[in-house]
PDB file of C-alpha atoms in Angstrom:
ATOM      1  CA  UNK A 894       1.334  -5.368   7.601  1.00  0.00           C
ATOM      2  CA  UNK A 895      -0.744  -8.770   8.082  1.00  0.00           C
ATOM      3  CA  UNK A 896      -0.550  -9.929   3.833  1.00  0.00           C
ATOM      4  CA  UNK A 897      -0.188 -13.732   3.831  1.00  0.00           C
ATOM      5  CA  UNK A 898       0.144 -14.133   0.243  1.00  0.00           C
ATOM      6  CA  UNK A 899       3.499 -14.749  -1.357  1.00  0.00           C
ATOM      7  CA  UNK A 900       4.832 -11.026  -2.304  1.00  0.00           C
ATOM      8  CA  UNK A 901       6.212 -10.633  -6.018  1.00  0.00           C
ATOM      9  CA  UNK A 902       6.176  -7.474  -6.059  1.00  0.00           C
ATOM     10  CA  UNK A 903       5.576  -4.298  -4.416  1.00  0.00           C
ATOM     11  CA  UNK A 904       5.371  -0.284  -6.321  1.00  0.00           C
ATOM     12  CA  UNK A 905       5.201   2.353  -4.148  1.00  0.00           C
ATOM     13  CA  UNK A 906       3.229   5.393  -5.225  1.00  0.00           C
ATOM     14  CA  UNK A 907       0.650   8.810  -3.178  1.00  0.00           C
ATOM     15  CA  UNK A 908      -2.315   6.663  -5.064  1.00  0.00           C
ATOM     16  CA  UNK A 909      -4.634   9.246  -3.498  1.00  0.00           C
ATOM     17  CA  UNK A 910      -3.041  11.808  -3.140  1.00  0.00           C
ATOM     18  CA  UNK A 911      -2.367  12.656   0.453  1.00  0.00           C
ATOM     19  CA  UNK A 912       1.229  13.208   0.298  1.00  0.00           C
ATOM     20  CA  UNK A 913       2.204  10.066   1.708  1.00  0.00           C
ATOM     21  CA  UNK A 914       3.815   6.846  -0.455  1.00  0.00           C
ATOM     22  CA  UNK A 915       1.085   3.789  -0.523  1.00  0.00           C
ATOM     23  CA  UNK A 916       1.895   0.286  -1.037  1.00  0.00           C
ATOM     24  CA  UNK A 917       0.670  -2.259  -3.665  1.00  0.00           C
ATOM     25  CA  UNK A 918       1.785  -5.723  -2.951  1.00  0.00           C
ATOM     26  CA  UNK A 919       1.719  -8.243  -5.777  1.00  0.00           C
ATOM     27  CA  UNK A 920       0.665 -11.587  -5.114  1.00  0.00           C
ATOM     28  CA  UNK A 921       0.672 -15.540  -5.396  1.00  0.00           C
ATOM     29  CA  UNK A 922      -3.070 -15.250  -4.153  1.00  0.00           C
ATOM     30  CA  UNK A 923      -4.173 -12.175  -3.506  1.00  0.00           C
ATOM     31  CA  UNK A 924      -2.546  -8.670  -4.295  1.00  0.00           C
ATOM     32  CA  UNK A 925      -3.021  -5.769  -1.387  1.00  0.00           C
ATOM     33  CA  UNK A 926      -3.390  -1.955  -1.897  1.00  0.00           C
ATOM     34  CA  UNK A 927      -2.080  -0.261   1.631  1.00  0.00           C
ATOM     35  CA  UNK A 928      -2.924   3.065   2.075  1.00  0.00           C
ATOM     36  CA  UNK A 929      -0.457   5.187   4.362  1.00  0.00           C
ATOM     37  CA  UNK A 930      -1.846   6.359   7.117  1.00  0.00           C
ATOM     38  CA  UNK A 931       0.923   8.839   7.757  1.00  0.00           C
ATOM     39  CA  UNK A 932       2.141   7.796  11.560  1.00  0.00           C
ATOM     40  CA  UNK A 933       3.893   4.927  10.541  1.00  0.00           C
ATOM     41  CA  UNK A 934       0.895   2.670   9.645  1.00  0.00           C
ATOM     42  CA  UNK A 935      -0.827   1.169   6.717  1.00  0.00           C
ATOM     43  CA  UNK A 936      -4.750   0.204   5.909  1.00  0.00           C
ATOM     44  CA  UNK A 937      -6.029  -2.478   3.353  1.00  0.00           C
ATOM     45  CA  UNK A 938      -7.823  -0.357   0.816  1.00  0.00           C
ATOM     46  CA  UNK A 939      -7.713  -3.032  -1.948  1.00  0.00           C
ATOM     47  CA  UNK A 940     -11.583  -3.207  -2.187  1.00  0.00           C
ATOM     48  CA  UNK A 941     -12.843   0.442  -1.066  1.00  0.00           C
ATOM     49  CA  UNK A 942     -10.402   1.632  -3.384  1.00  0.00           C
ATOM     50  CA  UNK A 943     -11.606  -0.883  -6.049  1.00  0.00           C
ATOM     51  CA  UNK A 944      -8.679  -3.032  -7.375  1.00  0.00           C
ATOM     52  CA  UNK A 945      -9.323  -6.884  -5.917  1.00  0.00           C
ATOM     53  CA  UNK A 946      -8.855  -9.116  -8.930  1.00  0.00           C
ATOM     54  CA  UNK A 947     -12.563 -11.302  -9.875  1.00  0.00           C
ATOM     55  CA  UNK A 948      -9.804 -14.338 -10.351  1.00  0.00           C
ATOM     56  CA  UNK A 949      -7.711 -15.150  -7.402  1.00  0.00           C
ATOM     57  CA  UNK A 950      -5.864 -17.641  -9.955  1.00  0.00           C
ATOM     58  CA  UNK A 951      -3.743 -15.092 -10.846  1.00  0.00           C
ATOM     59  CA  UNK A 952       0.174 -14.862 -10.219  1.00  0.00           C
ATOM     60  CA  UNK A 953       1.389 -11.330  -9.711  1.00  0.00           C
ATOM     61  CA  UNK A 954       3.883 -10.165 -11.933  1.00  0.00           C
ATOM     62  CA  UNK A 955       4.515  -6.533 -11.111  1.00  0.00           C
ATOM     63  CA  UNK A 956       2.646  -3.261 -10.458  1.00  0.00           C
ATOM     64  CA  UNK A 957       3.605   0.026 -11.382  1.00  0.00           C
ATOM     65  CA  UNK A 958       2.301   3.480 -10.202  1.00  0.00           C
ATOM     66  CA  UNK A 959       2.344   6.507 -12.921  1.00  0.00           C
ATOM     67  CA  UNK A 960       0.368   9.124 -14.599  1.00  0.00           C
ATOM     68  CA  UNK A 961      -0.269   7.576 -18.080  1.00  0.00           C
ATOM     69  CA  UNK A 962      -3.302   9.758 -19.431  1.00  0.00           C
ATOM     70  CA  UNK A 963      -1.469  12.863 -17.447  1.00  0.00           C
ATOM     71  CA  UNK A 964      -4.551  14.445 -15.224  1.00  0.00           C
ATOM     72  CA  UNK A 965      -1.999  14.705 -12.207  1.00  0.00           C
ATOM     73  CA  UNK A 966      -3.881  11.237 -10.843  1.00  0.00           C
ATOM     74  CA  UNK A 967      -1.982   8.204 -10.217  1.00  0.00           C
ATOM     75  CA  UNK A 968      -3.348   4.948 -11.942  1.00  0.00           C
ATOM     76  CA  UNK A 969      -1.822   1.638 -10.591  1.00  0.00           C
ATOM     77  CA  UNK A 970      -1.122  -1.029 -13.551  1.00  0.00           C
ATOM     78  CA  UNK A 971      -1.043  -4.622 -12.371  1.00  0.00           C
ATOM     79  CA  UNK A 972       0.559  -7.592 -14.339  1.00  0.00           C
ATOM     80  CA  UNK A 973      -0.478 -11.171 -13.590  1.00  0.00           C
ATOM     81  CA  UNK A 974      -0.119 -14.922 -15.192  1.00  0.00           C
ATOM     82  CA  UNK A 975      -2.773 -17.015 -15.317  1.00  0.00           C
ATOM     83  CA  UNK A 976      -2.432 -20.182 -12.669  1.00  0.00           C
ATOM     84  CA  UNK A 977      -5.188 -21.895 -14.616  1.00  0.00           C
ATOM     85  CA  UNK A 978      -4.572 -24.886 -16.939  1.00  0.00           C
ATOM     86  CA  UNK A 979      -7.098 -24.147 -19.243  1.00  0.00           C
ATOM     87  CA  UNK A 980      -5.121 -20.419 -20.282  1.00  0.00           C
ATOM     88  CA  UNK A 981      -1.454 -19.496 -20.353  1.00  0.00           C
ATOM     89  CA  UNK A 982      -2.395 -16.085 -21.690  1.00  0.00           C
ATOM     90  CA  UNK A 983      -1.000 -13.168 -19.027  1.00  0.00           C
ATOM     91  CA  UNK A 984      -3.221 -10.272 -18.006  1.00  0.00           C
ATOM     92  CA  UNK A 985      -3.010  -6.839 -17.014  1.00  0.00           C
ATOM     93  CA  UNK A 986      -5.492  -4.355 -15.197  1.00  0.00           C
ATOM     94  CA  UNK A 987      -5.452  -1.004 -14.530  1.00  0.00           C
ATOM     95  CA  UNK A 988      -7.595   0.745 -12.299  1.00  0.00           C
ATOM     96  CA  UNK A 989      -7.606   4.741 -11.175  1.00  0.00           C
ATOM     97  CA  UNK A 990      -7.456   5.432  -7.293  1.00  0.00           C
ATOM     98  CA  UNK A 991     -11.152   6.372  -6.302  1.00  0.00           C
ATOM     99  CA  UNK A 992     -10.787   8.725  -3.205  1.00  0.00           C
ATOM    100  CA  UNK A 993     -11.426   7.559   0.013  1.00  0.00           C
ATOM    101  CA  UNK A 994     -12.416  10.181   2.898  1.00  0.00           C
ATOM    102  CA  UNK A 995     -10.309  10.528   6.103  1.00  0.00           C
ATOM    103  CA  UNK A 996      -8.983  12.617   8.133  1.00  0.00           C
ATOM    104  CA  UNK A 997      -5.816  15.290   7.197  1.00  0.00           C
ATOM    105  CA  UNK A 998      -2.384  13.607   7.806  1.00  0.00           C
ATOM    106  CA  UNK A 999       1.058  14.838   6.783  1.00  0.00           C
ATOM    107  CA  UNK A1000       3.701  12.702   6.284  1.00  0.00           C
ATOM    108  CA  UNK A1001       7.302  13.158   7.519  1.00  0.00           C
ATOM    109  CA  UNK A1002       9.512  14.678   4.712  1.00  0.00           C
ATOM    110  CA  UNK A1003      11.707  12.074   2.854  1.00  0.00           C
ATOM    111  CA  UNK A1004      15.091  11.986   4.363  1.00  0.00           C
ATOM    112  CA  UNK A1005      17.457  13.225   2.193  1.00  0.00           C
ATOM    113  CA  UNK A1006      19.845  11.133   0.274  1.00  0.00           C
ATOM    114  CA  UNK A1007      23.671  11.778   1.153  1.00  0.00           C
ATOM    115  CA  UNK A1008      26.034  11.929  -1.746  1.00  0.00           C
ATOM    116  CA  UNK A1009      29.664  11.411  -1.831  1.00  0.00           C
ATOM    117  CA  UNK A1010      31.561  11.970  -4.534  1.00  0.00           C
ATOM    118  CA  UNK A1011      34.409   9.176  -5.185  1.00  0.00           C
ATOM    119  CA  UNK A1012      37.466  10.733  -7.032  1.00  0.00           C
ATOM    120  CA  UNK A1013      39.403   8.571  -9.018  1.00  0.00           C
ATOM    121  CA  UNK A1014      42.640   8.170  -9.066  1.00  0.00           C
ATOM    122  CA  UNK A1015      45.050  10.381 -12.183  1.00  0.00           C
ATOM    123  CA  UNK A1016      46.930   7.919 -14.725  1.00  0.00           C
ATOM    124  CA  UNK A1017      50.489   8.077 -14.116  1.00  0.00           C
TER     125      UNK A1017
END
């Protein structure tokens, strides 16, 4: 996908709502938002859709997608430590997904998981 920065993380999650799973990658350096184009390839969104960090000094420590103020939206929450000297305080952002016009796309359906079921053995 073209990110140079040292991954830490990565949460998966439709940030805008398209149908299709979108990829945050946490960062040494600076953290990515890809949006899913829906045949197979992603975009950098991280500034249209608004969620660059102001201090590239920042280490990535995780990202989660969820609903936390339940409007049906996805908001992306982003950990990071400081890489400055002068703090050793850790951060975290949050930012909701802005939409961002294009075109109708439908993703592929998830393949379905296959279960087995392992029967153990009786106690003689």
């Amino acid at each position: 996908m073209g990110d140079t920065g040292y991954g830490l993380g990565v949460a998966a999650g439709d940030y805008d709502n398209d149908g299709c799973p979108d990829l945050f990658v946490n960062n040494f350096g600076r953290n990515v938002l890809y949006r899913n184009n829906g045949n197979g390839t992603f975009t950098d969104v991280t500034n249209r859709a608004g969620v660059q960090r102001s201090n590239e000094n920042l280490v990535g420590a995780g990202a989660c997608f969820l609903d936390i103020d339940g409007d049906g939206n996805l908001e992306l929450y982003v950990g990071n430590y400081s890489s400055s000297p002068t703090t050793s305080t850790s951060s975290a952002s949050s930012a909701a997904s802005p939409p961002i016009p294009r075109p109708s796309i439908t993703c592929p359906p998830p393949t379905p998981s296959i279960a087995t079921t392992a029967t153990a053995p009786s106690p003689t």
